[in-house]
Amino acid sequence: MPKIVDHDTRREEIAEALWRVVRRDGIRAASVRTIAAEAGWSAGAVRYYFPDQDGLLSFAMDLVSRRVTDRVSAIEPKGSVETIVLRYLDEVLPLDAERRAEFDVWLAFMAQARAESGAGALQEHLGKVHNELRQLCESLLHSLADAGVLRDGLDLRREVELLHALLDGLALHAAIQPDRTTPTRLRQLMRRHLESLMAENP
Amino acid sequence: MPKIVDHDTRREEIAEALWRVVRRDGIRAASVRTIAAEAGWSAGAVRYYFPDQDGLLSFAMDLVSRRVTDRVSAIEPKGSVETIVLRYLDEVLPLDAERRAEFDVWLAFMAQARAESGAGALQEHLGKVHNELRQLCESLLHSLADAGVLRDGLDLRREVELLHALLDGLALHAAIQPDRTTPTRLRQLMRRHLESLMAENP
């Protein structure tokens, strides 16, 4: 009988092993070798999923995107529209160890993409991830606009870019100075920014 | 007679050679070897200034800080306070090839600092550079407050952090999607953010 491999299950297993390594030792400790050891597989079996370090980072980035998408999809739209929007933003800010590890994957992925010469595969992938977050910002601001809570005369396209830049900048600051840009501070700052866009808080 | 070396002049020469390499081939092409070749020195002479890659990045980061400080010091305070503040912000946004190269040095430096285990020398240096930009944001917002053009009831400490995060986030976006986050767009977004803090533009 031929050997049947369920690639979806194996992909899931390797993703879990990768994530355990990232959480425990950081994304920079993740290599074909360390992940194979963690999963109890041969290095050759792991290389099927990512042949090299670029492939590993792409795989890790996909895993992070999927984790964020899963959490965002699970949000129940209860409460005021502002509360709901803040709940979405919580899922993309590095508020706990899991989300900080996700941001570290993004940073390592970004640094590696910048090191590519010309327009490489990682850069294209980076653009895709970047667009996903912008689209989330877009849909959140449109929800606020549809609910009629935004102040008059805002240029929404501009506000999408500002919110998106603020999210990435705050995440960066939490990575650089975690003692200063704490989870509590991140949420306060995000709330203050949203309030500045809303009609009732001039 | 003992050999007399003017370290300030040599430091200046090595900084210029480093910057030519960075501008031409990117920060990732910068190594003791490529910079020695550019300066017409031996690798040993270059190693006096940075013994390894971490030292090179620290040296490059210092050079960038000095470039920014020099430009900022040269700004003549002419025009409205808002115009002057925008002129300062121009000097820290990646609006041209020189300032984009500076941002690339910062990114590479940041990625390298994150790769350090524990609280290393690069991380400490990164914190220092980070604080310098925050202090600039602080002084700009206080100038606007002193001129009485800010809207009432703003929490200035919070606004300093938001402006600082926005600057870093926008610079990041210009690096990720230069065709979208163009110099013109960067300046528009920064102006829009300042206007949102000012009394005459509710």
Tab-separated table of C-alpha atoms in Angstrom:
chain	number	residue	atom	x	y	z
A	1	MET	CA	0.000	0.000	0.000
A	2	PRO	CA	1.405	3.428	-0.807
A	3	LYS	CA	2.209	5.666	2.109
A	4	ILE	CA	-0.564	8.199	2.468
A	5	VAL	CA	0.355	11.530	4.011
A	6	ASP	CA	-2.358	13.886	5.144
A	7	HIS	CA	-0.633	17.144	4.321
A	8	ASP	CA	-3.211	19.302	6.067
A	9	THR	CA	-2.710	17.467	9.347
A	10	ARG	CA	1.061	17.487	8.959
A	11	ARG	CA	1.018	21.178	8.103
A	12	GLU	CA	-0.990	21.770	11.262
A	13	GLU	CA	1.502	19.750	13.324
A	14	ILE	CA	4.470	21.612	11.918
A	15	ALA	CA	2.733	24.955	12.494
A	16	GLU	CA	2.146	24.009	16.130
A	17	ALA	CA	5.776	22.936	16.586
A	18	LEU	CA	6.941	26.173	14.943
A	19	TRP	CA	4.750	28.222	17.225
A	20	ARG	CA	6.009	26.430	20.365
A	21	VAL	CA	9.600	27.245	19.325
A	22	VAL	CA	8.728	30.880	18.588
A	23	ARG	CA	6.901	31.323	21.886
A	24	ARG	CA	9.625	29.652	23.924
A	25	ASP	CA	12.829	30.839	22.221
A	26	GLY	CA	11.846	33.619	19.798
A	27	ILE	CA	11.503	33.645	16.015
A	28	ARG	CA	15.288	33.850	15.622
A	29	ALA	CA	15.681	30.450	17.233
A	30	ALA	CA	13.346	28.928	14.620
A	31	SER	CA	15.195	26.861	12.018
A	32	VAL	CA	14.469	23.682	10.102
A	33	ARG	CA	16.587	21.868	12.687
A	34	THR	CA	14.962	23.267	15.865
A	35	ILE	CA	11.456	22.828	14.495
A	36	ALA	CA	12.160	19.268	13.360
A	37	ALA	CA	13.439	18.484	16.867
A	38	GLU	CA	10.337	20.064	18.413
A	39	ALA	CA	7.959	18.125	16.137
A	40	GLY	CA	9.932	14.882	16.482
A	41	TRP	CA	10.377	14.737	12.691
A	42	SER	CA	13.389	14.468	10.442
A	43	ALA	CA	14.821	17.697	9.023
A	44	GLY	CA	13.955	16.323	5.551
A	45	ALA	CA	10.253	16.035	6.436
A	46	VAL	CA	10.218	19.627	7.717
A	47	ARG	CA	11.952	20.864	4.562
A	48	TYR	CA	8.934	19.735	2.573
A	49	TYR	CA	7.026	22.608	4.201
A	50	PHE	CA	9.813	25.195	4.111
A	51	PRO	CA	12.971	24.393	2.196
A	52	ASP	CA	14.970	27.331	3.591
A	53	GLN	CA	14.918	30.230	6.078
A	54	ASP	CA	12.893	32.465	3.725
A	55	GLY	CA	10.328	29.686	3.353
A	56	LEU	CA	10.229	29.245	7.125
A	57	LEU	CA	9.541	32.950	7.659
A	58	SER	CA	6.814	32.898	5.007
A	59	PHE	CA	5.246	29.859	6.649
A	60	ALA	CA	5.439	31.572	10.069
A	61	MET	CA	3.931	34.767	8.635
A	62	ASP	CA	1.044	32.783	7.110
A	63	LEU	CA	0.479	31.148	10.465
A	64	VAL	CA	0.327	34.568	12.169
A	65	SER	CA	-2.101	35.890	9.522
A	66	ARG	CA	-4.325	32.875	10.091
A	67	ARG	CA	-4.202	33.290	13.876
A	68	VAL	CA	-5.264	36.939	13.571
A	69	THR	CA	-8.017	36.105	11.055
A	70	ASP	CA	-9.347	33.363	13.334
A	71	ARG	CA	-9.484	35.682	16.350
A	72	VAL	CA	-11.028	38.521	14.387
A	73	SER	CA	-13.682	36.196	12.942
A	74	ALA	CA	-14.569	34.987	16.434
A	75	ILE	CA	-15.418	38.472	17.725
A	76	GLU	CA	-19.080	38.778	18.616
A	77	PRO	CA	-20.473	42.148	17.608
A	78	LYS	CA	-21.931	43.055	21.016
A	79	GLY	CA	-21.972	46.524	22.559
A	80	SER	CA	-21.527	49.952	20.990
A	81	VAL	CA	-19.842	50.194	17.619
A	82	GLU	CA	-16.873	51.906	19.309
A	83	THR	CA	-16.506	49.002	21.759
A	84	ILE	CA	-16.603	46.513	18.915
A	85	VAL	CA	-14.028	48.442	16.888
A	86	LEU	CA	-11.693	48.581	19.908
A	87	ARG	CA	-12.118	44.824	20.343
A	88	TYR	CA	-10.937	44.299	16.764
A	89	LEU	CA	-7.968	46.586	17.293
A	90	ASP	CA	-7.044	44.605	20.428
A	91	GLU	CA	-6.495	41.581	18.224
A	92	VAL	CA	-3.825	43.302	16.136
A	93	LEU	CA	-1.968	45.074	18.956
A	94	PRO	CA	0.785	43.202	20.859
A	95	LEU	CA	-1.177	43.117	24.140
A	96	ASP	CA	-0.037	39.739	25.455
A	97	ALA	CA	2.806	37.258	24.994
A	98	GLU	CA	1.022	35.485	22.115
A	99	ARG	CA	0.412	38.687	20.169
A	100	ARG	CA	3.911	39.969	20.972
A	101	ALA	CA	5.322	36.761	19.480
A	102	GLU	CA	3.154	37.395	16.399
A	103	PHE	CA	4.557	40.899	16.071
A	104	ASP	CA	8.109	39.547	16.400
A	105	VAL	CA	7.416	37.175	13.512
A	106	TRP	CA	6.202	40.141	11.466
A	107	LEU	CA	9.321	42.175	12.336
A	108	ALA	CA	11.698	39.350	11.421
A	109	PHE	CA	9.715	38.773	8.225
A	110	MET	CA	9.886	42.488	7.393
A	111	ALA	CA	13.654	42.655	8.042
A	112	GLN	CA	14.214	39.589	5.855
A	113	ALA	CA	11.998	41.000	3.071
A	114	ARG	CA	13.977	44.278	3.129
A	115	ALA	CA	17.198	42.283	2.724
A	116	GLU	CA	15.935	40.747	-0.546
A	117	SER	CA	17.393	42.351	-3.623
A	118	GLY	CA	14.820	43.477	-6.188
A	119	ALA	CA	11.113	42.640	-5.835
A	120	GLY	CA	11.273	39.183	-4.297
A	121	ALA	CA	8.724	36.705	-2.994
A	122	LEU	CA	8.999	37.886	0.621
A	123	GLN	CA	8.405	41.494	-0.385
A	124	GLU	CA	5.299	40.494	-2.305
A	125	HIS	CA	4.084	38.506	0.695
A	126	LEU	CA	4.859	41.483	2.985
A	127	GLY	CA	2.740	43.728	0.749
A	128	LYS	CA	-0.140	41.249	1.030
A	129	VAL	CA	0.012	41.128	4.847
A	130	HIS	CA	0.300	44.917	4.917
A	131	ASN	CA	-2.818	45.252	2.742
A	132	GLU	CA	-4.781	42.889	4.983
A	133	LEU	CA	-4.233	45.151	7.986
A	134	ARG	CA	-5.102	48.223	5.940
A	135	GLN	CA	-8.327	46.545	4.847
A	136	LEU	CA	-9.193	45.841	8.472
A	137	CYS	CA	-8.613	49.535	9.303
A	138	GLU	CA	-10.760	50.488	6.332
A	139	SER	CA	-13.636	48.256	7.351
A	140	LEU	CA	-13.509	49.444	10.987
A	141	LEU	CA	-13.595	53.126	10.023
A	142	HIS	CA	-16.431	52.483	7.583
A	143	SER	CA	-18.397	50.770	10.365
A	144	LEU	CA	-17.969	53.878	12.514
A	145	ALA	CA	-18.997	56.098	9.586
A	146	ASP	CA	-22.059	53.955	8.840
A	147	ALA	CA	-23.084	54.166	12.497
A	148	GLY	CA	-22.908	57.961	12.170
A	149	VAL	CA	-20.505	58.452	15.072
A	150	LEU	CA	-17.608	60.035	13.167
A	151	ARG	CA	-17.108	63.773	13.100
A	152	ASP	CA	-18.162	65.561	9.898
A	153	GLY	CA	-15.767	66.313	7.102
A	154	LEU	CA	-13.229	63.535	7.723
A	155	ASP	CA	-11.359	62.242	4.687
A	156	LEU	CA	-11.831	58.522	5.343
A	157	ARG	CA	-9.069	57.341	2.988
A	158	ARG	CA	-6.619	59.548	4.826
A	159	GLU	CA	-7.891	58.364	8.221
A	160	VAL	CA	-7.454	54.722	7.156
A	161	GLU	CA	-3.794	55.381	6.435
A	162	LEU	CA	-3.303	57.275	9.697
A	163	LEU	CA	-4.951	54.532	11.773
A	164	HIS	CA	-2.919	51.864	9.986
A	165	ALA	CA	0.369	53.760	10.520
A	166	LEU	CA	-0.527	54.350	14.148
A	167	LEU	CA	-1.179	50.639	14.738
A	168	ASP	CA	2.189	49.656	13.273
A	169	GLY	CA	4.012	52.494	15.027
A	170	LEU	CA	2.523	51.615	18.415
A	171	ALA	CA	3.360	47.932	17.950
A	172	LEU	CA	6.929	48.943	17.116
A	173	HIS	CA	7.145	51.103	20.229
A	174	ALA	CA	5.839	48.268	22.396
A	175	ALA	CA	8.678	46.136	21.005
A	176	ILE	CA	11.340	48.839	21.567
A	177	GLN	CA	10.236	50.011	25.020
A	178	PRO	CA	7.846	47.465	26.539
A	179	ASP	CA	8.082	49.058	29.991
A	180	ARG	CA	6.878	52.375	28.647
A	181	THR	CA	4.456	51.314	25.912
A	182	THR	CA	2.587	48.799	28.053
A	183	PRO	CA	-0.601	46.955	26.977
A	184	THR	CA	-2.666	49.370	29.102
A	185	ARG	CA	-0.983	52.355	27.461
A	186	LEU	CA	-1.472	50.899	23.977
A	187	ARG	CA	-5.209	50.559	24.564
A	188	GLN	CA	-5.476	54.077	26.058
A	189	LEU	CA	-3.672	55.574	23.075
A	190	MET	CA	-5.813	53.683	20.585
A	191	ARG	CA	-8.985	54.757	22.395
A	192	ARG	CA	-7.809	58.381	22.447
A	193	HIS	CA	-7.137	58.255	18.704
A	194	LEU	CA	-10.594	56.854	17.954
A	195	GLU	CA	-12.224	59.452	20.208
A	196	SER	CA	-10.459	62.202	18.272
A	197	LEU	CA	-12.336	60.990	15.182
A	198	MET	CA	-15.711	60.857	16.859
A	199	ALA	CA	-18.352	63.559	16.885
A	200	GLU	CA	-19.168	63.489	20.593
A	201	ASN	CA	-15.552	64.081	21.663
A	202	PRO	CA	-14.374	67.246	19.960
B	1	MET	CA	58.686	60.454	15.570
B	2	PRO	CA	55.584	58.553	16.685
B	3	LYS	CA	52.826	58.173	14.118
B	4	ILE	CA	50.127	60.691	14.879
B	5	VAL	CA	46.603	59.823	13.823
B	6	ASP	CA	43.907	62.441	13.864
B	7	HIS	CA	41.011	60.227	14.941
B	8	ASP	CA	38.345	62.870	14.366
B	9	THR	CA	39.396	63.326	10.746
B	10	ARG	CA	39.692	59.565	10.203
B	11	ARG	CA	36.327	59.000	11.844
B	12	GLU	CA	34.863	61.574	9.466
B	13	GLU	CA	36.473	59.841	6.475
B	14	ILE	CA	35.211	56.437	7.506
B	15	ALA	CA	31.719	57.853	8.105
B	16	GLU	CA	31.717	59.334	4.599
B	17	ALA	CA	32.877	56.035	3.067
B	18	LEU	CA	30.200	54.158	5.034
B	19	TRP	CA	27.528	56.558	3.858
B	20	ARG	CA	28.601	56.240	0.194
B	21	VAL	CA	28.295	52.429	0.476
B	22	VAL	CA	24.893	52.691	2.181
B	23	ARG	CA	23.562	55.140	-0.398
B	24	ARG	CA	24.860	53.130	-3.354
B	25	ASP	CA	24.321	49.523	-2.246
B	26	GLY	CA	22.155	49.624	0.881
B	27	ILE	CA	23.000	49.104	4.547
B	28	ARG	CA	23.158	45.337	4.077
B	29	ALA	CA	26.097	45.714	1.699
B	30	ALA	CA	28.025	47.575	4.398
B	31	SER	CA	30.770	45.471	5.972
B	32	VAL	CA	34.279	46.125	7.253
B	33	ARG	CA	35.553	44.850	3.899
B	34	THR	CA	33.322	46.962	1.590
B	35	ILE	CA	33.852	50.101	3.649
B	36	ALA	CA	37.622	49.595	3.775
B	37	ALA	CA	37.630	49.232	-0.026
B	38	GLU	CA	35.531	52.381	-0.389
B	39	ALA	CA	37.806	54.401	1.912
B	40	GLY	CA	40.985	52.972	0.398
B	41	TRP	CA	42.064	51.721	3.840
B	42	SER	CA	43.066	48.337	5.168
B	43	ALA	CA	40.364	46.252	6.886
B	44	GLY	CA	42.460	46.489	10.061
B	45	ALA	CA	42.314	50.287	10.072
B	46	VAL	CA	38.519	50.185	9.655
B	47	ARG	CA	38.174	47.657	12.484
B	48	TYR	CA	39.570	50.265	14.841
B	49	TYR	CA	36.268	52.136	14.415
B	50	PHE	CA	33.940	49.113	14.389
B	51	PRO	CA	35.390	45.724	15.254
B	52	ASP	CA	32.327	43.747	14.106
B	53	GLN	CA	28.922	44.010	12.392
B	54	ASP	CA	27.187	45.196	15.593
B	55	GLY	CA	29.808	47.914	15.951
B	56	LEU	CA	29.327	48.890	12.323
B	57	LEU	CA	25.562	49.239	12.787
B	58	SER	CA	26.062	51.304	15.937
B	59	PHE	CA	28.524	53.542	14.098
B	60	ALA	CA	26.052	53.914	11.196
B	61	MET	CA	23.212	54.678	13.604
B	62	ASP	CA	25.300	57.376	15.309
B	63	LEU	CA	26.045	58.850	11.917
B	64	VAL	CA	22.319	58.969	11.105
B	65	SER	CA	21.519	60.591	14.465
B	66	ARG	CA	24.157	63.220	13.815
B	67	ARG	CA	22.857	63.881	10.296
B	68	VAL	CA	19.332	64.410	11.655
B	69	THR	CA	20.570	66.617	14.510
B	70	ASP	CA	22.592	68.738	12.083
B	71	ARG	CA	19.607	69.256	9.764
B	72	VAL	CA	17.239	69.990	12.619
B	73	SER	CA	19.686	72.517	14.125
B	74	ALA	CA	19.950	74.279	10.776
B	75	ILE	CA	16.195	74.978	10.520
B	76	GLU	CA	15.447	78.686	10.635
B	77	PRO	CA	12.330	79.436	12.649
B	78	LYS	CA	10.540	81.487	9.978
B	79	GLY	CA	6.819	81.481	9.299
B	80	SER	CA	3.896	80.283	11.441
B	81	VAL	CA	4.577	77.857	14.267
B	82	GLU	CA	2.700	75.165	12.324
B	83	THR	CA	4.957	75.695	9.290
B	84	ILE	CA	8.048	75.449	11.455
B	85	VAL	CA	6.829	72.280	13.173
B	86	LEU	CA	6.111	70.682	9.780
B	87	ARG	CA	9.627	71.619	8.647
B	88	TYR	CA	11.080	69.746	11.636
B	89	LEU	CA	8.918	66.722	10.917
B	90	ASP	CA	10.136	66.760	7.301
B	91	GLU	CA	13.632	66.088	8.583
B	92	VAL	CA	12.642	62.841	10.277
B	93	LEU	CA	10.354	61.468	7.557
B	94	PRO	CA	11.889	59.429	4.684
B	95	LEU	CA	11.049	62.051	2.048
B	96	ASP	CA	14.081	61.644	-0.226
B	97	ALA	CA	16.782	59.087	-1.019
B	98	GLU	CA	19.081	60.371	1.747
B	99	ARG	CA	16.414	60.172	4.430
B	100	ARG	CA	15.199	56.799	3.106
B	101	ALA	CA	18.758	55.479	3.477
B	102	GLU	CA	18.749	56.823	7.045
B	103	PHE	CA	15.515	54.985	7.787
B	104	ASP	CA	16.984	51.783	6.315
B	105	VAL	CA	19.925	52.089	8.704
B	106	TRP	CA	17.467	52.462	11.579
B	107	LEU	CA	15.482	49.384	10.442
B	108	ALA	CA	18.599	47.227	10.110
B	109	PHE	CA	19.802	48.501	13.481
B	110	MET	CA	16.410	47.715	15.051
B	111	ALA	CA	16.335	44.190	13.562
B	112	GLN	CA	19.867	43.529	14.826
B	113	ALA	CA	19.047	44.892	18.289
B	114	ARG	CA	15.973	42.612	18.484
B	115	ALA	CA	18.199	39.641	17.647
B	116	GLU	CA	20.385	40.309	20.700
B	117	SER	CA	19.662	38.064	23.625
B	118	GLY	CA	19.076	39.864	26.909
B	119	ALA	CA	19.542	43.615	27.273
B	120	GLY	CA	22.545	44.202	25.017
B	121	ALA	CA	24.439	47.260	23.866
B	122	LEU	CA	22.432	47.639	20.648
B	123	GLN	CA	19.143	47.571	22.545
B	124	GLU	CA	20.384	50.277	24.875
B	125	HIS	CA	21.505	52.349	21.888
B	126	LEU	CA	18.129	51.743	20.198
B	127	GLY	CA	16.346	53.031	23.305
B	128	LYS	CA	18.506	56.170	23.203
B	129	VAL	CA	17.699	56.886	19.527
B	130	HIS	CA	14.025	56.189	20.233
B	131	ASN	CA	14.040	58.687	23.122
B	132	GLU	CA	15.669	61.363	20.953
B	133	LEU	CA	12.779	61.220	18.478
B	134	ARG	CA	10.244	61.271	21.298
B	135	GLN	CA	11.944	64.339	22.744
B	136	LEU	CA	11.686	66.057	19.373
B	137	CYS	CA	7.941	65.247	19.268
B	138	GLU	CA	7.606	66.560	22.797
B	139	SER	CA	9.347	69.826	22.032
B	140	LEU	CA	7.317	70.353	18.833
B	141	LEU	CA	3.983	69.798	20.580
B	142	HIS	CA	5.014	72.091	23.423
B	143	SER	CA	5.870	74.805	20.890
B	144	LEU	CA	2.379	74.483	19.436
B	145	ALA	CA	0.864	74.569	22.946
B	146	ASP	CA	2.928	77.630	23.935
B	147	ALA	CA	1.778	79.411	20.768
B	148	GLY	CA	-1.807	78.731	21.872
B	149	VAL	CA	-2.831	76.986	18.657
B	150	LEU	CA	-3.713	73.575	20.109
B	151	ARG	CA	-7.288	72.627	20.872
B	152	ASP	CA	-8.305	72.735	24.537
B	153	GLY	CA	-8.202	69.702	26.782
B	154	LEU	CA	-5.516	67.730	24.963
B	155	ASP	CA	-3.411	65.398	27.080
B	156	LEU	CA	0.003	66.445	25.760
B	157	ARG	CA	1.889	63.390	27.055
B	158	ARG	CA	-0.541	61.156	25.217
B	159	GLU	CA	-0.286	63.270	22.065
B	160	VAL	CA	3.512	63.045	22.152
B	161	GLU	CA	3.280	59.248	22.095
B	162	LEU	CA	0.688	59.280	19.307
B	163	LEU	CA	2.743	61.654	17.146
B	164	HIS	CA	5.884	59.603	17.749
B	165	ALA	CA	4.127	56.317	16.879
B	166	LEU	CA	2.611	57.910	13.791
B	167	LEU	CA	6.036	59.106	12.576
B	168	ASP	CA	7.549	55.636	12.931
B	169	GLY	CA	4.495	53.924	11.451
B	170	LEU	CA	4.441	56.218	8.415
B	171	ALA	CA	8.168	55.733	7.839
B	172	LEU	CA	7.613	51.978	8.005
B	173	HIS	CA	4.785	52.195	5.481
B	174	ALA	CA	6.921	54.271	3.124
B	175	ALA	CA	9.495	51.472	3.292
B	176	ILE	CA	6.914	48.707	2.703
B	177	GLN	CA	4.875	50.385	-0.036
B	178	PRO	CA	6.823	53.345	-1.447
B	179	ASP	CA	4.448	53.685	-4.415
B	180	ARG	CA	1.495	54.164	-2.123
B	181	THR	CA	3.033	56.028	0.805
B	182	THR	CA	4.846	58.603	-1.314
B	183	PRO	CA	6.688	61.669	0.062
B	184	THR	CA	3.705	63.854	-0.928
B	185	ARG	CA	1.322	61.529	0.876
B	186	LEU	CA	3.541	61.392	3.973
B	187	ARG	CA	3.483	65.170	4.243
B	188	GLN	CA	-0.292	65.352	3.670
B	189	LEU	CA	-0.911	62.775	6.391
B	190	MET	CA	1.388	64.513	8.845
B	191	ARG	CA	-0.289	67.864	8.133
B	192	ARG	CA	-3.733	66.318	8.603
B	193	HIS	CA	-2.676	64.858	11.940
B	194	LEU	CA	-1.356	68.206	13.181
B	195	GLU	CA	-4.507	69.970	12.013
B	196	SER	CA	-6.610	67.514	14.013
B	197	LEU	CA	-4.808	68.791	17.134
B	198	MET	CA	-5.285	72.451	16.328
B	199	ALA	CA	-8.071	74.694	17.517
B	200	GLU	CA	-8.980	76.277	14.197
B	201	ASN	CA	-9.556	72.927	12.469
B	202	PRO	CA	-12.135	71.009	14.478
